[in-house]
Short mmCIF file of C-alpha atoms and ligand atoms in Angstrom, two decimals:
data_model
loop_
_atom_site.label_atom_id
_atom_site.label_comp_id
_atom_site.label_asym_id
_atom_site.label_seq_id
_atom_site.Cartn_x
_atom_site.Cartn_y
_atom_site.Cartn_z
CA UNK A 1 24.94 138.85 167.80
CA UNK A 2 27.13 140.09 165.02
CA UNK A 3 26.94 142.83 162.46
CA UNK A 4 26.59 142.83 158.70
CA UNK A 5 26.96 139.40 157.23
CA UNK A 6 26.91 139.93 153.52
CA UNK A 7 30.32 140.61 151.98
CA UNK A 8 30.77 143.81 150.10
CA UNK A 9 33.47 145.90 148.54
CA UNK A 10 33.98 148.36 151.36
CA UNK A 11 33.51 151.64 149.54
CA UNK A 12 30.84 152.85 151.95
CA UNK A 13 32.37 152.38 155.29
CA UNK A 14 33.01 153.48 158.74
CA UNK A 15 32.98 157.21 158.98
CA UNK A 16 32.81 158.43 162.56
CA UNK A 17 30.52 161.33 163.46
CA UNK A 18 33.69 163.41 163.94
CA UNK A 19 34.98 162.50 160.49
CA UNK A 20 31.62 163.20 158.87
CA UNK A 21 31.53 166.68 160.30
CA UNK A 22 34.82 167.55 158.61
CA UNK A 23 38.28 168.22 159.87
CA UNK A 24 37.46 171.63 161.37
CA UNK A 25 35.21 169.81 163.83
CA UNK A 26 37.89 167.46 165.20
CA UNK A 27 36.84 166.61 168.71
CA UNK A 28 39.40 167.81 171.23
CA UNK A 29 37.49 166.72 174.32
CA UNK A 30 40.00 165.67 176.94
CA UNK A 31 40.72 162.05 176.83
CA UNK A 32 40.09 159.76 179.75
CA UNK A 33 42.86 157.97 181.62
CA UNK A 34 41.23 154.61 180.94
CA UNK A 35 39.94 153.00 177.78
CA UNK A 36 38.08 149.92 176.62
CA UNK A 37 40.21 147.17 175.17
CA UNK A 38 40.15 143.44 174.55
CA UNK A 39 42.67 141.71 176.77
CA UNK A 40 43.96 138.18 176.95
CA UNK A 41 46.14 136.97 179.80
CA UNK A 42 47.02 133.50 178.49
CA UNK A 43 47.10 131.84 175.07
CA UNK A 44 44.10 129.69 174.24
CA UNK A 45 40.58 129.65 172.83
CA UNK A 46 38.60 132.68 171.66
CA UNK A 47 36.68 132.74 175.00
CA UNK A 48 39.83 134.09 176.63
CA UNK A 49 39.36 137.43 174.82
CA UNK A 50 37.81 139.74 177.41
CA UNK A 51 36.44 143.28 177.19
CA UNK A 52 38.30 145.26 179.88
CA UNK A 53 38.92 148.76 181.18
CA UNK A 54 42.67 149.45 181.00
CA UNK A 55 44.92 152.53 181.29
CA UNK A 56 45.02 154.66 178.14
CA UNK A 57 48.55 154.49 176.72
CA UNK A 58 50.79 157.50 177.22
CA UNK A 59 52.76 158.29 174.05
CA UNK A 60 56.58 158.27 174.20
CA UNK A 61 58.28 161.41 172.79
CA UNK A 62 58.43 159.92 169.26
CA UNK A 63 54.88 158.50 169.32
CA UNK A 64 51.46 159.40 168.01
CA UNK A 65 48.50 158.62 170.22
CA UNK A 66 45.84 157.28 167.84
CA UNK A 67 42.13 157.04 168.61
CA UNK A 68 41.23 153.78 166.81
CA UNK A 69 38.02 153.69 164.79
CA UNK A 70 38.46 150.34 163.03
CA UNK A 71 40.58 147.24 163.57
CA UNK A 72 40.45 143.78 162.00
CA UNK A 73 40.74 140.11 162.89
CA UNK A 74 43.35 138.46 160.69
CA UNK A 75 44.49 134.83 160.42
CA UNK A 76 47.65 135.96 162.16
CA UNK A 77 45.59 137.22 165.13
CA UNK A 78 44.14 133.72 165.53
CA UNK A 79 47.57 132.07 165.27
CA UNK A 80 49.00 134.47 167.88
CA UNK A 81 46.04 133.99 170.21
CA UNK A 82 46.78 130.27 170.42
CA UNK A 83 50.55 130.63 170.71
CA UNK A 84 52.02 130.31 174.23
CA UNK A 85 54.14 133.34 175.13
CA UNK A 86 57.34 131.31 175.24
CA UNK A 87 56.81 129.99 171.69
CA UNK A 88 55.89 133.48 170.47
CA UNK A 89 59.23 134.78 171.79
CA UNK A 90 61.08 131.99 169.96
CA UNK A 91 59.45 133.25 166.72
CA UNK A 92 60.63 136.78 167.49
CA UNK A 93 57.08 137.95 168.29
CA UNK A 94 56.31 140.18 171.24
CA UNK A 95 53.60 138.53 173.35
CA UNK A 96 51.06 141.10 174.54
CA UNK A 97 47.89 141.38 176.57
CA UNK A 98 45.95 143.43 174.00
CA UNK A 99 46.00 141.62 170.61
CA UNK A 100 45.32 142.96 167.08
CA UNK A 101 47.57 143.84 164.12
CA UNK A 102 45.70 146.36 162.00
CA UNK A 103 44.09 149.70 162.83
CA UNK A 104 42.77 152.91 161.32
CA UNK A 105 42.01 156.02 163.34
CA UNK A 106 42.75 159.65 164.13
CA UNK A 107 45.83 161.24 165.72
CA UNK A 108 44.63 162.40 169.14
CA UNK A 109 47.94 163.80 170.44
CA UNK A 110 51.66 163.69 169.69
CA UNK A 111 54.79 163.08 171.74
CA UNK A 112 57.19 166.04 171.97
CA UNK A 113 59.49 164.65 169.24
CA UNK A 114 56.90 163.04 166.92
CA UNK A 115 57.13 164.52 163.44
CA UNK A 116 55.16 164.46 160.21
CA UNK A 117 51.63 164.49 161.65
CA UNK A 118 49.23 166.86 163.39
CA UNK A 119 46.28 166.31 165.70
CA UNK A 120 43.27 165.21 163.64
CA UNK A 121 45.25 163.40 160.91
CA UNK A 122 43.65 160.14 159.82
CA UNK A 123 46.18 157.27 159.86
CA UNK A 124 46.37 153.51 159.48
CA UNK A 125 49.02 150.85 159.97
CA UNK A 126 50.15 147.73 161.79
CA UNK A 127 51.12 147.08 165.38
CA UNK A 128 54.04 144.74 164.58
CA UNK A 129 56.66 144.88 167.31
CA UNK A 130 54.59 147.21 169.52
CA UNK A 131 53.77 146.40 173.13
CA UNK A 132 50.04 146.85 172.51
CA UNK A 133 47.72 145.62 169.75
CA UNK A 134 44.75 147.27 168.02
CA UNK A 135 41.72 145.83 169.85
CA UNK A 136 41.48 149.03 171.88
CA UNK A 137 40.20 152.59 171.78
CA UNK A 138 43.71 154.09 171.73
CA UNK A 139 47.20 153.04 170.72
CA UNK A 140 50.59 154.76 170.90
CA UNK A 141 52.60 154.18 167.70
CA UNK A 142 56.05 155.48 166.69
CA UNK A 143 55.50 158.26 164.13
CA UNK A 144 58.34 156.86 162.00
CA UNK A 145 57.09 153.25 162.20
CA UNK A 146 54.46 151.24 160.33
CA UNK A 147 51.94 154.07 160.12
CA UNK A 148 50.85 156.21 157.15
CA UNK A 149 48.08 158.68 156.40
CA UNK A 150 44.73 157.45 155.08
CA UNK A 151 44.17 158.68 151.52
CA UNK A 152 41.46 161.29 151.10
CA UNK A 153 38.00 159.84 150.51
CA UNK A 154 38.93 156.48 152.03
CA UNK A 155 37.04 155.47 155.20
CA UNK A 156 38.49 153.87 158.34
CA UNK A 157 36.81 150.58 157.44
CA UNK A 158 38.48 150.57 154.04
CA UNK A 159 41.93 151.45 155.36
CA UNK A 160 42.10 149.12 158.38
CA UNK A 161 42.09 145.80 156.42
CA UNK A 162 44.76 146.88 153.93
CA UNK A 163 48.17 146.58 155.64
CA UNK A 164 48.44 142.85 156.40
CA UNK A 165 46.65 141.31 153.40
CA UNK A 166 47.66 143.82 150.73
CA UNK A 167 51.29 144.12 151.85
CA UNK A 168 51.65 140.32 151.85
CA UNK A 169 50.01 140.12 148.40
CA UNK A 170 52.19 142.92 147.05
CA UNK A 171 55.45 141.58 148.50
CA UNK A 172 54.89 137.97 147.40
CA UNK A 173 53.72 138.95 143.89
CA UNK A 174 56.85 141.12 143.53
CA UNK A 175 59.00 138.27 144.83
CA UNK A 176 57.39 135.98 142.24
CA UNK A 177 58.10 138.54 139.50
CA UNK A 178 54.45 139.19 138.50
CA UNK A 179 54.14 141.94 135.91
CA UNK A 180 52.80 142.89 132.50
CA UNK A 181 51.39 139.80 130.72
CA UNK A 182 52.64 137.35 133.37
CA UNK A 183 50.39 134.33 133.74
CA UNK A 184 49.62 134.30 137.47
CA UNK A 185 47.82 131.58 139.45
CA UNK A 186 46.46 132.68 142.83
CA UNK A 187 45.41 129.87 145.13
CA UNK A 188 43.04 130.95 147.92
CA UNK A 189 41.85 133.94 145.88
CA UNK A 190 38.88 134.60 148.21
CA UNK A 191 40.84 135.19 151.44
CA UNK A 192 42.31 138.46 152.63
CA UNK A 193 45.67 138.01 150.92
CA UNK A 194 44.01 136.40 147.87
CA UNK A 195 41.41 139.13 147.21
CA UNK A 196 44.14 141.78 147.36
CA UNK A 197 46.45 139.61 145.23
CA UNK A 198 43.88 139.29 142.42
CA UNK A 199 43.44 143.08 142.33
CA UNK A 200 47.17 143.84 142.55
CA UNK A 201 48.15 141.28 139.89
CA UNK A 202 45.52 142.72 137.54
CA UNK A 203 46.82 146.21 138.29
CA UNK A 204 50.33 145.01 137.34
CA UNK A 205 48.93 143.85 133.99
CA UNK A 206 49.06 140.10 134.62
CA UNK A 207 46.66 137.46 133.34
CA UNK A 208 45.10 136.14 136.54
CA UNK A 209 43.67 132.72 137.28
CA UNK A 210 42.12 132.56 140.74
CA UNK A 211 41.37 129.38 142.70
CA UNK A 212 38.32 129.52 144.97
CA UNK A 213 35.44 127.42 146.26
CA UNK A 214 32.01 127.41 144.49
CA UNK A 215 30.51 130.12 146.70
CA UNK A 216 33.38 132.52 145.95
CA UNK A 217 33.84 132.01 142.19
CA UNK A 218 31.65 135.03 141.39
CA UNK A 219 33.45 137.25 143.90
CA UNK A 220 36.89 136.40 142.47
CA UNK A 221 35.68 137.07 138.91
CA UNK A 222 34.20 140.40 140.08
CA UNK A 223 37.60 141.35 141.50
CA UNK A 224 39.00 141.06 137.97
CA UNK A 225 40.32 137.48 137.65
CA UNK A 226 40.41 136.40 133.99
CA UNK A 227 39.72 132.76 134.91
CA UNK A 228 38.52 131.11 138.10
CA UNK A 229 39.08 127.46 139.02
CA UNK A 230 36.52 126.06 141.48
CA UNK A 231 38.68 123.88 143.72
CA UNK A 232 35.66 121.85 144.83
CA UNK A 233 35.21 120.68 141.23
CA UNK A 234 38.69 120.82 139.66
CA UNK A 235 41.99 120.31 141.41
CA UNK A 236 44.28 123.16 140.26
CA UNK A 237 47.18 120.67 140.47
CA UNK A 238 45.65 118.90 137.45
CA UNK A 239 44.68 122.04 135.54
CA UNK A 240 47.23 121.35 132.80
CA UNK A 241 47.80 125.09 132.42
CA UNK A 242 51.19 126.78 132.62
CA UNK A 243 51.97 129.83 134.79
CA UNK A 244 54.85 132.25 135.20
CA UNK A 245 53.96 132.87 138.85
CA UNK A 246 52.09 130.59 141.22
CA UNK A 247 51.12 132.39 144.42
CA UNK A 248 49.59 130.21 147.12
CA UNK A 249 47.91 132.98 149.13
CA UNK A 250 46.35 130.52 151.56
CA UNK A 251 49.38 128.26 152.02
CA UNK A 252 47.65 124.99 151.14
CA UNK A 253 50.02 123.67 148.45
CA UNK A 254 53.75 123.09 148.10
CA UNK A 255 56.22 123.93 145.37
CA UNK A 256 56.70 120.19 144.81
CA UNK A 257 52.97 119.76 144.07
CA UNK A 258 52.79 122.78 141.75
CA UNK A 259 56.19 122.64 140.03
CA UNK A 260 54.87 120.98 136.87
CA UNK A 261 52.54 123.97 136.25
CA UNK A 262 55.43 126.45 136.19
CA UNK A 263 56.82 127.85 132.93
CA UNK A 264 60.59 127.75 132.53
CA UNK A 265 61.99 130.37 134.90
CA UNK A 266 58.60 130.60 136.63
CA UNK A 267 58.36 130.98 140.41
CA UNK A 268 56.27 129.51 143.21
CA UNK A 269 55.64 131.79 146.20
CA UNK A 270 53.58 131.06 149.30
CA UNK A 271 52.33 132.85 152.40
CA UNK A 272 53.86 129.98 154.38
CA UNK A 273 57.18 131.75 153.93
CA UNK A 274 58.21 134.37 156.49
CA UNK A 275 58.65 137.96 155.35
CA UNK A 276 59.52 141.24 156.96
CA UNK A 277 57.12 144.19 156.83
CA UNK A 278 58.61 147.36 155.40
CA UNK A 279 57.44 150.96 155.34
CA UNK A 280 58.15 150.93 151.60
CA UNK A 281 55.48 148.25 151.08
CA UNK A 282 53.06 150.07 153.36
CA UNK A 283 53.47 153.21 151.24
CA UNK A 284 53.04 151.14 148.06
CA UNK A 285 49.72 149.67 149.23
CA UNK A 286 48.62 153.11 150.45
CA UNK A 287 49.13 154.36 146.87
CA UNK A 288 47.16 151.41 145.49
CA UNK A 289 44.32 152.25 147.90
CA UNK A 290 44.46 155.96 147.02
CA UNK A 291 44.25 155.25 143.27
CA UNK A 292 41.38 152.80 143.65
CA UNK A 293 43.52 149.91 142.34
CA UNK A 294 42.59 147.96 145.49
CA UNK A 295 39.38 147.95 147.50
CA UNK A 296 39.15 145.62 150.48
CA UNK A 297 36.46 142.95 150.51
CA UNK A 298 34.70 143.00 153.89
CA UNK A 299 33.01 139.79 154.94
CA UNK A 300 31.62 140.74 158.36
CA UNK A 301 31.75 143.67 160.77
CA UNK A 302 31.69 143.24 164.55
CA UNK A 303 31.70 145.54 167.56
CA UNK A 304 34.71 145.50 169.93
CA UNK A 305 32.70 143.51 172.48
CA UNK A 306 32.08 140.83 169.80
CA UNK A 307 35.72 139.99 169.11
CA UNK A 308 35.31 136.45 170.44
CA UNK A 309 32.69 135.72 167.76
CA UNK A 310 34.86 137.36 165.11
CA UNK A 311 37.78 135.08 166.09
CA UNK A 312 35.56 131.99 165.94
CA UNK A 313 34.52 132.94 162.40
CA UNK A 314 38.08 133.58 161.20
CA UNK A 315 39.26 130.34 162.81
CA UNK A 316 36.98 128.31 160.54
CA UNK A 317 39.21 129.26 157.60
CA UNK A 318 36.42 130.34 155.26
CA UNK A 319 36.27 134.10 155.62
CA UNK A 320 35.85 136.07 152.41
CA UNK A 321 38.37 138.86 152.39
CA UNK A 322 38.50 140.69 155.70
CA UNK A 323 36.81 140.95 159.11
CA UNK A 324 36.32 144.41 160.59
CA UNK A 325 36.04 145.47 164.22
CA UNK A 326 34.24 148.77 164.73
CA UNK A 327 35.59 150.82 167.65
CA UNK A 328 33.51 153.96 167.53
CA UNK A 329 33.21 154.53 171.26
N1 NAP B 1 53.89 135.22 155.41
C1 NAP B 1 53.27 136.36 155.65
O1 NAP B 1 53.88 137.40 155.77
C2 NAP B 1 51.77 136.37 155.76
C3 NAP B 1 51.06 137.57 155.78
C4 NAP B 1 49.67 137.54 155.82
C5 NAP B 1 49.02 136.30 155.90
N2 NAP B 1 49.75 135.15 155.95
C6 NAP B 1 49.12 133.83 155.99
O2 NAP B 1 48.46 133.68 154.75
C7 NAP B 1 47.38 132.77 154.90
C8 NAP B 1 46.15 133.35 154.28
O3 NAP B 1 45.68 134.44 155.02
P1 NAP B 1 44.26 135.05 154.69
O4 NAP B 1 43.93 136.04 155.74
O5 NAP B 1 44.21 135.45 153.28
O6 NAP B 1 43.39 133.74 154.91
P2 NAP B 1 41.87 133.63 155.01
O7 NAP B 1 41.25 134.93 154.59
O8 NAP B 1 41.50 133.07 156.32
O9 NAP B 1 41.56 132.52 153.89
C9 NAP B 1 40.30 132.01 153.85
C10 NAP B 1 39.90 131.84 152.40
O10 NAP B 1 40.70 130.80 151.83
C11 NAP B 1 39.86 129.96 151.05
N3 NAP B 1 40.35 128.60 151.07
C12 NAP B 1 40.42 127.76 152.13
N4 NAP B 1 40.95 126.58 151.76
C13 NAP B 1 41.23 126.68 150.44
C14 NAP B 1 41.82 125.80 149.48
N5 NAP B 1 42.21 124.57 149.82
N6 NAP B 1 41.98 126.23 148.23
C15 NAP B 1 41.60 127.48 147.88
N7 NAP B 1 41.02 128.36 148.73
C16 NAP B 1 40.86 127.97 150.00
C17 NAP B 1 38.51 130.05 151.72
O11 NAP B 1 37.52 129.84 150.74
P3 NAP B 1 36.46 128.63 150.90
O12 NAP B 1 35.54 129.03 151.99
O13 NAP B 1 35.82 128.54 149.57
O14 NAP B 1 37.27 127.41 151.25
C18 NAP B 1 38.46 131.45 152.30
O15 NAP B 1 37.80 132.39 151.47
C19 NAP B 1 47.27 132.50 156.41
O16 NAP B 1 47.89 131.27 156.68
C20 NAP B 1 48.03 133.64 157.02
O17 NAP B 1 48.53 133.30 158.30
C21 NAP B 1 51.09 135.16 155.87
#
């Protein structure tokens, strides 16, 4: 059984009882030596994801120990789940037993040399390069790594889906040169990357045309797109319009196919390309979240024990925006 099925802009989201009571009430109850986590021993189908009791991580001197309140299931999580460890290593990925890329939570304790945070700080980030993922009650993350504070007034459920989708949208739109009055086409405007891309391109002052299926046309218009092409009725390849930036957020087209829609000097960018996460981008999307320029679209919310179902949903390739995992313990 899964949680809320209607999509919504996640303004009202996961606030833990601790968070609701205010920072002076931060729970300092001693933490147990084991925690609940989703583990996966070998690559394969979603059934391999198992709820387990595992040792709680012990932070290194430069680490924060974070009590996770919300995680997500991204497309990347599904790709990694299916990837044999050997292949993952070839791609420079660190295979791990506990999957999950995004998290939002509260600093529970700090290593002796961790700087910039105190117990009770609310933080969010990615687990790229770490030995453990975010489908767990706790994670140890380097204080100087891909972690930043959650802006005031933003809930865990709003912060958790931001890093992967919004950073990709931000980086690729910048790479494409989107800005004031650029004509921007966003293919796959209803996915995680796409819904952030529409909002970010509008924030940059661009004229945005989103491409989405019939059931998502309204959503993409509500996010601020000036025009929406329904790809089930009109092939964007034949739109006859001209764009300064074409961003394929869902990686379904090629530059060769779209070239004739580009203005002189225009650029085609796609999520099929590899990119490197930077702290600079994480801080940029944190600012966009703080100012209200971006609000994540949440399709469904699941409990930690329901991760298998969440993966099955994401795998179908039709999620709207983001999928949340609640880890309230
Ligand atoms: N390179 C990077 O650094 C990077 C970073 C993040 C993500 N990615 C990649 O970016 C891709 C997108 O990720 P995501 O999380 O945004 O995907 P997603 O949320 O799973 O995308 C699903 C959405 O795409 C729409 N869609 C599917 N086929 C479409 C088509 N032919 N034309 C237009 N829309 C279509 C679906 O709408 P309908 O239901 O209407 O079809 C659905 O709303 C993934 O391949 C992911 O691995 C890459």
